[in-house]
Amino acid sequence: MSWEVVIGLEVHVQLNTQSKIFCNCPTRYGAEPNRHTCPVCLALPGALPVLNAAAVDKAIAFGLAVGAEIHQRSVFARKNYFYPDLPKGYQISQYEIPIVGRGQLALTLADGTEKIVGITRAHLEEDAGKSLHEAFSAETGIDLNRAGTPLLEIVSEPDMRSPAEAVAYLKKLHALVRYLDISDGNMQEGSFRCDANVSLRRPGEPFGTRAEIKNLNSFRFLEKAIEYEMERQQDLLESGAEVVQETRLFDANKGETRSMRSKEEANDYRYFPDPDLLPLVLEPAQIEAVRASLPELPDARKRRFMEQYALPAYDAGVLTSSRALADYYEVVAEGVDAKLAANWIMGDLLGALNRSNGEIESCPVTAEQMRRLLQRIEDQTISGKIAKDVFEVLFEKGEDVDTIIERKGLRQITDVEAITKLIDAVLAKNPGQVADYRSGKEKLFGFFVGQVMKASQGKANPEQLNRLLRERLDNPS
Ligand code: ADP
Ligand code: MG
Ligand code: ZN
């Protein structure tokens, strides 16, 4: 009998506020170490925290977007532990009463089915600083620029049942926080990172003991870490041993997880309400104001794309997977056939971006140029095939579509006389094939199309070519 994996994720999202959560220091990434610090985030004696209202609004926005209850009263607590990059000796976090309660996220799985994953809670907290081990030999540097950056920790129910479901959930969450513009979602810089809780059980039995894999900062690492963990736990269970509850680290180079600390050595955080901060009390009007400012959310936008543009669910899902891509699509589709636009963006454009490791946000082809290109197919200036060549130039050099078409002489030949001339030349050159065709070898039609197209350097209008060629072949002069 096989094993079933049970997965719950804890995701840390860095909120993209201008300043830190309890002081005025900027949150900008990449400054010289310890430049963005002040008495509050350096934990100098007597300095007092003041809550950043923008961080609160971003947490509310998230809660509303996942249909969660927003707690009108929540409490900041001190989570006590010692670490060099935590100058206060405690982290301010929400514990018993978080700002966001139970909500849910709907995923579309690879086979098209929908799955609902429960969200247990989401709470506000401050990030710690960073220990720099690589910059010095035998010494550790401390950079407190990140200390006090606002985080939203989003905790899921143990609802996922495969690595693929966990990845789908994390991707959906990632897209959502970027739609809401509450985080830049930059995974390399650590703005969006996740801890995976993984256990195995026999289907139908109670949950098994879990291991928690810390700080995964890519979708692929999440998948690999869970896969490794499933094998490790299966080996343990099948050899009669037990899984111990512990925290593990994923080593991306080796593709394996290793123990960091067990439950016995786990910290006792001695949580208690922070006496420096009043409970956070929200007025209904504040919540409603955030609700009114929410953008169209991914699921709603997908549904609208299916209706307004008559797109299949798959296309609508891909095109709304990020807000920037959906915006791009809507600019293109404004002027051309909606399905043509979808095909080109999902195929040629995303393919080219993928190959060049690019992002839609910095795409060398603007949406306006993409629309112009498709308009030139529709108005028959160029064929769909030539358009692929124009697209390549566009993607490489970012020129203007019409300039490329003129400069390279790609304008489609729609002139009946010119096409007829090309046809006659091809027929004159291949009398044998013409005779064969006329005596019933109809398959040869494709051969003639190819020859004429070649003679036109790919520029003959395909429909006209077909029509005129058929006329010529069927009516010997
Ligand atoms: P902690 O506070 O110790 O991290 P929680 O009970 O808050 O523990 O759970 C943290 C995460 O672990 C949640 O995402 C939850 O869904 C997940 N989880 C809990 N039990 C299991 C289990 N048996 N297997 C897998 N994940 C689990
Ligand atoms: Mg945990
Ligand atoms: Zn500060």
PDB file of N, CA and C and ligand atoms in Angstrom, residues 10 153 195 197 210 212 214, ligand 2:
ATOM      1  N   GLU A  10       4.325  27.560   5.134  1.00  0.00           N
ATOM      2  CA  GLU A  10       4.371  28.853   5.812  1.00  0.00           C
ATOM      3  C   GLU A  10       5.195  29.768   4.912  1.00  0.00           C
ATOM      4  N   GLU A 153       3.382  36.802   7.295  1.00  0.00           N
ATOM      5  CA  GLU A 153       3.558  35.343   7.246  1.00  0.00           C
ATOM      6  C   GLU A 153       2.217  34.692   7.004  1.00  0.00           C
ATOM      7  N   ASP A 195       8.603  27.997   4.068  1.00  0.00           N
ATOM      8  CA  ASP A 195       8.961  26.818   4.840  1.00  0.00           C
ATOM      9  C   ASP A 195       7.929  25.740   4.500  1.00  0.00           C
ATOM     10  N   ASN A 197       6.209  22.139   5.429  1.00  0.00           N
ATOM     11  CA  ASN A 197       5.982  21.089   6.421  1.00  0.00           C
ATOM     12  C   ASN A 197       5.521  19.849   5.673  1.00  0.00           C
ATOM     13  N   ARG A 210       5.674  15.408  11.122  1.00  0.00           N
ATOM     14  CA  ARG A 210       6.174  16.214  10.009  1.00  0.00           C
ATOM     15  C   ARG A 210       7.587  16.704  10.263  1.00  0.00           C
ATOM     16  N   GLU A 212       9.952  20.087   9.050  1.00  0.00           N
ATOM     17  CA  GLU A 212       9.765  21.421   8.474  1.00  0.00           C
ATOM     18  C   GLU A 212      11.049  21.819   7.763  1.00  0.00           C
ATOM     19  N   LYS A 214      13.180  24.612   5.996  1.00  0.00           N
ATOM     20  CA  LYS A 214      13.213  26.071   6.136  1.00  0.00           C
ATOM     21  C   LYS A 214      13.683  26.788   4.886  1.00  0.00           C
TER      22      LYS A 214
HETATM   23 MG    MG B   2       6.479  26.800  11.840  1.00  0.00          MG
END
